[in-house]
Amino acid sequence: MLIAQLSDIHLDGVSSLQRLDRVLQWAAELKPDAVAVSGDLANNTHAANYAVLKTRLEALGAPVLVVPGNVDSRGAMREVFGGPGEGPLNRVVQVGDVRLIGLDVIVSGAAHGDAAPVLGWLEAELNSGGAPALIFLHQHPFDCGMDQYETIDCRNKEGLAAVIEQAKDTVLGISCGHLHRPMFTRFAGVPATLAPAIAPMGGLAAEGRKMPATDPPGLLVHHIKGANLVTHVISVGG
């Protein structure tokens, strides 16, 4: 099974749509079994931009999981993509023998996220006897090593880790967006990834050293075979 993960599209005009279309053209040739979008879909005119995005995603002919990012509008997402009538936009999409879980950790008006309000929901979901799960959210719940971004992470990460570690159901991994560059680590004993952005990529800042980004837009492709997860980074040059 191949799951394409798009993130940080930041639709706000012609250039952002062109970057999106380059990535979607590549994804269309891949023919993924599912598509996950891990937040920051549009910067403004949310309902209209979401409708444009929904049409393009549906053209891929695969189930779609969408979770909000800090620049998104829950109300407009609910209107265009559906989801629970109120509260967090947590979602579950079953694709074959895999469960894609979308976790809404957004804090209104803030750049950081918070897992605390959705831990009960996730705990119930991960102890339901369901299929192996891959979890998607926007803000990173792990230490990214870039100090200036640790204040905009997903808070209450210890609680999130405990839910995953104590889950009776299999958790294959967890993946997010938000920082506009790919990263790989482990969290709560499972693989943890951060997707590249479709919007301009973020530079590397670590150990006091800063380097600008020259990466083209990209995506992650999660390959699940049995209980094994392999994640590929794809850069889509123009």
PDB file of C-alpha atoms in Angstrom, residues 17-183:
ATOM      1  CA  LEU A  17      -1.437  26.522  -7.110  1.00  0.00           C
ATOM      2  CA  GLN A  18       1.300  25.892  -9.653  1.00  0.00           C
ATOM      3  CA  ARG A  19       3.474  24.234  -7.003  1.00  0.00           C
ATOM      4  CA  LEU A  20       0.536  22.110  -5.893  1.00  0.00           C
ATOM      5  CA  ASP A  21      -0.239  21.012  -9.444  1.00  0.00           C
ATOM      6  CA  ARG A  22       3.367  19.918 -10.019  1.00  0.00           C
ATOM      7  CA  VAL A  23       3.187  17.653  -6.979  1.00  0.00           C
ATOM      8  CA  LEU A  24      -0.274  16.354  -7.841  1.00  0.00           C
ATOM      9  CA  GLN A  25       0.840  15.500 -11.369  1.00  0.00           C
ATOM     10  CA  TRP A  26       3.585  13.339  -9.904  1.00  0.00           C
ATOM     11  CA  ALA A  27       1.141  11.785  -7.432  1.00  0.00           C
ATOM     12  CA  ALA A  28      -1.359  11.036 -10.194  1.00  0.00           C
ATOM     13  CA  GLU A  29       1.256   8.973 -12.008  1.00  0.00           C
ATOM     14  CA  LEU A  30       2.003   7.110  -8.765  1.00  0.00           C
ATOM     15  CA  LYS A  31      -1.685   6.226  -8.277  1.00  0.00           C
ATOM     16  CA  PRO A  32      -1.529   6.140  -4.445  1.00  0.00           C
ATOM     17  CA  ASP A  33      -3.915   3.973  -2.466  1.00  0.00           C
ATOM     18  CA  ALA A  34      -4.681   6.927  -0.187  1.00  0.00           C
ATOM     19  CA  VAL A  35      -3.739  10.580   0.277  1.00  0.00           C
ATOM     20  CA  ALA A  36      -3.159  12.343   3.596  1.00  0.00           C
ATOM     21  CA  VAL A  37      -2.852  16.122   3.889  1.00  0.00           C
ATOM     22  CA  SER A  38      -1.228  17.190   7.157  1.00  0.00           C
ATOM     23  CA  GLY A  39      -2.380  20.771   7.551  1.00  0.00           C
ATOM     24  CA  ASP A  40      -1.876  24.367   6.420  1.00  0.00           C
ATOM     25  CA  LEU A  41      -3.967  23.900   3.307  1.00  0.00           C
ATOM     26  CA  ALA A  42      -4.736  27.568   2.604  1.00  0.00           C
ATOM     27  CA  ASN A  43      -3.731  30.965   3.944  1.00  0.00           C
ATOM     28  CA  ASN A  44      -6.918  32.867   3.090  1.00  0.00           C
ATOM     29  CA  THR A  45     -10.329  32.691   1.360  1.00  0.00           C
ATOM     30  CA  HIS A  46     -10.426  29.285   2.979  1.00  0.00           C
ATOM     31  CA  ALA A  47     -13.695  27.844   1.703  1.00  0.00           C
ATOM     32  CA  ALA A  48     -12.933  28.747  -1.921  1.00  0.00           C
ATOM     33  CA  ASN A  49      -9.369  27.443  -1.744  1.00  0.00           C
ATOM     34  CA  TYR A  50     -10.487  24.248  -0.013  1.00  0.00           C
ATOM     35  CA  ALA A  51     -13.023  23.640  -2.776  1.00  0.00           C
ATOM     36  CA  VAL A  52     -10.267  24.001  -5.392  1.00  0.00           C
ATOM     37  CA  LEU A  53      -8.044  21.620  -3.448  1.00  0.00           C
ATOM     38  CA  LYS A  54     -10.825  19.083  -2.880  1.00  0.00           C
ATOM     39  CA  THR A  55     -11.525  18.885  -6.607  1.00  0.00           C
ATOM     40  CA  ARG A  56      -7.865  18.258  -7.357  1.00  0.00           C
ATOM     41  CA  LEU A  57      -7.498  15.643  -4.622  1.00  0.00           C
ATOM     42  CA  GLU A  58     -10.613  13.783  -5.726  1.00  0.00           C
ATOM     43  CA  ALA A  59      -9.145  13.562  -9.229  1.00  0.00           C
ATOM     44  CA  LEU A  60      -6.490  11.228  -7.816  1.00  0.00           C
ATOM     45  CA  GLY A  61      -9.219   8.639  -7.282  1.00  0.00           C
ATOM     46  CA  ALA A  62      -8.049   7.650  -3.790  1.00  0.00           C
ATOM     47  CA  PRO A  63      -9.465   8.054  -0.282  1.00  0.00           C
ATOM     48  CA  VAL A  64      -8.385  11.359   1.283  1.00  0.00           C
ATOM     49  CA  LEU A  65      -7.609  12.216   4.903  1.00  0.00           C
ATOM     50  CA  VAL A  66      -7.273  15.919   5.758  1.00  0.00           C
ATOM     51  CA  VAL A  67      -6.283  17.433   9.103  1.00  0.00           C
ATOM     52  CA  PRO A  68      -6.114  21.173   9.889  1.00  0.00           C
ATOM     53  CA  GLY A  69      -3.006  23.266  10.423  1.00  0.00           C
ATOM     54  CA  ASN A  70      -2.561  26.509  12.314  1.00  0.00           C
ATOM     55  CA  VAL A  71      -3.393  28.722   9.304  1.00  0.00           C
ATOM     56  CA  ASP A  72      -6.554  26.756   8.478  1.00  0.00           C
ATOM     57  CA  SER A  73     -10.207  27.413   9.280  1.00  0.00           C
ATOM     58  CA  ARG A  74     -11.987  24.570  11.068  1.00  0.00           C
ATOM     59  CA  GLY A  75     -15.360  25.959  10.018  1.00  0.00           C
ATOM     60  CA  ALA A  76     -14.465  26.111   6.332  1.00  0.00           C
ATOM     61  CA  MET A  77     -12.816  22.681   6.466  1.00  0.00           C
ATOM     62  CA  ARG A  78     -15.958  21.240   8.016  1.00  0.00           C
ATOM     63  CA  GLU A  79     -18.034  22.872   5.294  1.00  0.00           C
ATOM     64  CA  VAL A  80     -15.932  21.585   2.384  1.00  0.00           C
ATOM     65  CA  PHE A  81     -14.380  18.323   3.597  1.00  0.00           C
ATOM     66  CA  GLY A  82     -16.977  17.249   6.179  1.00  0.00           C
ATOM     67  CA  GLY A  83     -16.116  15.737   9.547  1.00  0.00           C
ATOM     68  CA  PRO A  84     -17.567  15.954  13.062  1.00  0.00           C
ATOM     69  CA  GLY A  85     -20.246  18.597  13.456  1.00  0.00           C
ATOM     70  CA  GLU A  86     -18.428  20.285  16.309  1.00  0.00           C
ATOM     71  CA  GLY A  87     -15.165  20.135  18.213  1.00  0.00           C
ATOM     72  CA  PRO A  88     -11.833  18.872  16.848  1.00  0.00           C
ATOM     73  CA  LEU A  89     -11.746  17.570  13.299  1.00  0.00           C
ATOM     74  CA  ASN A  90     -10.425  14.138  14.183  1.00  0.00           C
ATOM     75  CA  ARG A  91     -10.916  11.615  11.391  1.00  0.00           C
ATOM     76  CA  VAL A  92     -10.415   7.939  10.606  1.00  0.00           C
ATOM     77  CA  VAL A  93     -10.111   6.558   7.080  1.00  0.00           C
ATOM     78  CA  GLN A  94      -9.862   2.798   6.620  1.00  0.00           C
ATOM     79  CA  VAL A  95      -7.875   1.803   3.545  1.00  0.00           C
ATOM     80  CA  GLY A  96      -7.621  -1.948   3.097  1.00  0.00           C
ATOM     81  CA  ASP A  97      -5.972  -3.344   6.210  1.00  0.00           C
ATOM     82  CA  VAL A  98      -4.633   0.023   7.396  1.00  0.00           C
ATOM     83  CA  ARG A  99      -6.288   2.761   9.443  1.00  0.00           C
ATOM     84  CA  LEU A 100      -5.322   6.366   8.753  1.00  0.00           C
ATOM     85  CA  ILE A 101      -5.996   8.497  11.829  1.00  0.00           C
ATOM     86  CA  GLY A 102      -6.123  12.275  11.539  1.00  0.00           C
ATOM     87  CA  LEU A 103      -5.549  14.088  14.823  1.00  0.00           C
ATOM     88  CA  ASP A 104      -6.654  17.715  15.159  1.00  0.00           C
ATOM     89  CA  VAL A 105      -4.242  19.314  17.641  1.00  0.00           C
ATOM     90  CA  ILE A 106      -4.826  22.911  16.537  1.00  0.00           C
ATOM     91  CA  VAL A 107      -5.087  25.697  19.110  1.00  0.00           C
ATOM     92  CA  SER A 108      -7.172  28.563  17.724  1.00  0.00           C
ATOM     93  CA  GLY A 109      -5.088  31.677  17.093  1.00  0.00           C
ATOM     94  CA  ALA A 110      -1.786  29.987  17.992  1.00  0.00           C
ATOM     95  CA  ALA A 111       1.090  28.511  15.999  1.00  0.00           C
ATOM     96  CA  HIS A 112       1.649  25.669  18.455  1.00  0.00           C
ATOM     97  CA  GLY A 113      -0.593  22.652  18.855  1.00  0.00           C
ATOM     98  CA  ASP A 114      -1.891  20.769  21.887  1.00  0.00           C
ATOM     99  CA  ALA A 115      -2.653  17.058  22.035  1.00  0.00           C
ATOM    100  CA  ALA A 116      -4.384  17.185  25.436  1.00  0.00           C
ATOM    101  CA  PRO A 117      -7.960  17.831  24.183  1.00  0.00           C
ATOM    102  CA  VAL A 118      -7.894  14.817  21.845  1.00  0.00           C
ATOM    103  CA  LEU A 119      -6.021  12.231  23.926  1.00  0.00           C
ATOM    104  CA  GLY A 120      -9.213  10.576  25.162  1.00  0.00           C
ATOM    105  CA  TRP A 121     -10.540  10.226  21.626  1.00  0.00           C
ATOM    106  CA  LEU A 122      -7.242   8.794  20.394  1.00  0.00           C
ATOM    107  CA  GLU A 123      -6.974   6.377  23.316  1.00  0.00           C
ATOM    108  CA  ALA A 124     -10.418   4.967  22.531  1.00  0.00           C
ATOM    109  CA  GLU A 125      -9.566   4.679  18.840  1.00  0.00           C
ATOM    110  CA  LEU A 126      -6.259   2.900  19.463  1.00  0.00           C
ATOM    111  CA  ASN A 127      -7.867   0.376  21.796  1.00  0.00           C
ATOM    112  CA  SER A 128     -10.839  -0.508  19.597  1.00  0.00           C
ATOM    113  CA  GLY A 129      -9.388  -3.655  18.066  1.00  0.00           C
ATOM    114  CA  GLY A 130      -8.986  -1.898  14.727  1.00  0.00           C
ATOM    115  CA  ALA A 131      -6.465  -2.318  11.935  1.00  0.00           C
ATOM    116  CA  PRO A 132      -2.838  -1.155  12.245  1.00  0.00           C
ATOM    117  CA  ALA A 133      -2.797   2.654  12.341  1.00  0.00           C
ATOM    118  CA  LEU A 134      -0.741   5.454  10.850  1.00  0.00           C
ATOM    119  CA  ILE A 135      -1.358   8.751  12.678  1.00  0.00           C
ATOM    120  CA  PHE A 136      -1.260  12.177  11.014  1.00  0.00           C
ATOM    121  CA  LEU A 137      -1.254  15.599  12.697  1.00  0.00           C
ATOM    122  CA  HIS A 138       0.116  19.055  11.885  1.00  0.00           C
ATOM    123  CA  GLN A 139       2.515  20.204  14.603  1.00  0.00           C
ATOM    124  CA  HIS A 140       5.499  18.008  15.451  1.00  0.00           C
ATOM    125  CA  PRO A 141       5.287  16.130  18.781  1.00  0.00           C
ATOM    126  CA  PHE A 142       9.028  15.448  18.915  1.00  0.00           C
ATOM    127  CA  ASP A 143      12.172  17.497  19.486  1.00  0.00           C
ATOM    128  CA  CYS A 144      13.138  18.728  16.019  1.00  0.00           C
ATOM    129  CA  GLY A 145      16.569  19.977  17.105  1.00  0.00           C
ATOM    130  CA  MET A 146      15.879  23.488  15.805  1.00  0.00           C
ATOM    131  CA  ASP A 147      15.476  25.585  18.941  1.00  0.00           C
ATOM    132  CA  GLN A 148      13.500  28.429  17.407  1.00  0.00           C
ATOM    133  CA  TYR A 149      10.759  25.970  16.412  1.00  0.00           C
ATOM    134  CA  GLU A 150      10.360  24.158  19.719  1.00  0.00           C
ATOM    135  CA  THR A 151       7.911  26.800  20.944  1.00  0.00           C
ATOM    136  CA  ILE A 152       5.510  25.982  18.087  1.00  0.00           C
ATOM    137  CA  ASP A 153       5.474  22.210  18.540  1.00  0.00           C
ATOM    138  CA  CYS A 154       2.600  20.002  19.680  1.00  0.00           C
ATOM    139  CA  ARG A 155       2.332  20.388  23.439  1.00  0.00           C
ATOM    140  CA  ASN A 156       1.429  17.647  25.914  1.00  0.00           C
ATOM    141  CA  LYS A 157       3.579  15.316  23.843  1.00  0.00           C
ATOM    142  CA  GLU A 158       4.198  13.141  26.930  1.00  0.00           C
ATOM    143  CA  GLY A 159       0.505  12.333  27.114  1.00  0.00           C
ATOM    144  CA  LEU A 160       0.407  11.594  23.403  1.00  0.00           C
ATOM    145  CA  ALA A 161       3.410   9.298  23.742  1.00  0.00           C
ATOM    146  CA  ALA A 162       1.771   7.435  26.619  1.00  0.00           C
ATOM    147  CA  VAL A 163      -1.408   6.799  24.611  1.00  0.00           C
ATOM    148  CA  ILE A 164       0.606   5.393  21.716  1.00  0.00           C
ATOM    149  CA  GLU A 165       2.903   3.319  23.913  1.00  0.00           C
ATOM    150  CA  GLN A 166      -0.003   1.797  25.831  1.00  0.00           C
ATOM    151  CA  ALA A 167      -2.231   1.181  22.798  1.00  0.00           C
ATOM    152  CA  LYS A 168      -3.498  -2.363  22.288  1.00  0.00           C
ATOM    153  CA  ASP A 169      -3.789  -1.766  18.547  1.00  0.00           C
ATOM    154  CA  THR A 170      -0.675  -1.623  16.368  1.00  0.00           C
ATOM    155  CA  VAL A 171       0.634   1.871  15.616  1.00  0.00           C
ATOM    156  CA  LEU A 172       2.825   1.808  12.514  1.00  0.00           C
ATOM    157  CA  GLY A 173       4.057   5.379  12.861  1.00  0.00           C
ATOM    158  CA  ILE A 174       3.187   9.039  13.226  1.00  0.00           C
ATOM    159  CA  SER A 175       3.699  11.812  10.671  1.00  0.00           C
ATOM    160  CA  CYS A 176       3.255  15.578  10.681  1.00  0.00           C
ATOM    161  CA  GLY A 177       4.049  18.773   8.777  1.00  0.00           C
ATOM    162  CA  HIS A 178       4.408  22.376   9.951  1.00  0.00           C
ATOM    163  CA  LEU A 179       8.184  22.958   9.637  1.00  0.00           C
ATOM    164  CA  HIS A 180       8.432  22.805   5.829  1.00  0.00           C
ATOM    165  CA  ARG A 181      11.269  20.319   5.645  1.00  0.00           C
ATOM    166  CA  PRO A 182      11.536  16.521   5.889  1.00  0.00           C
ATOM    167  CA  MET A 183      12.687  14.978   9.150  1.00  0.00           C
TER     168      MET A 183
END
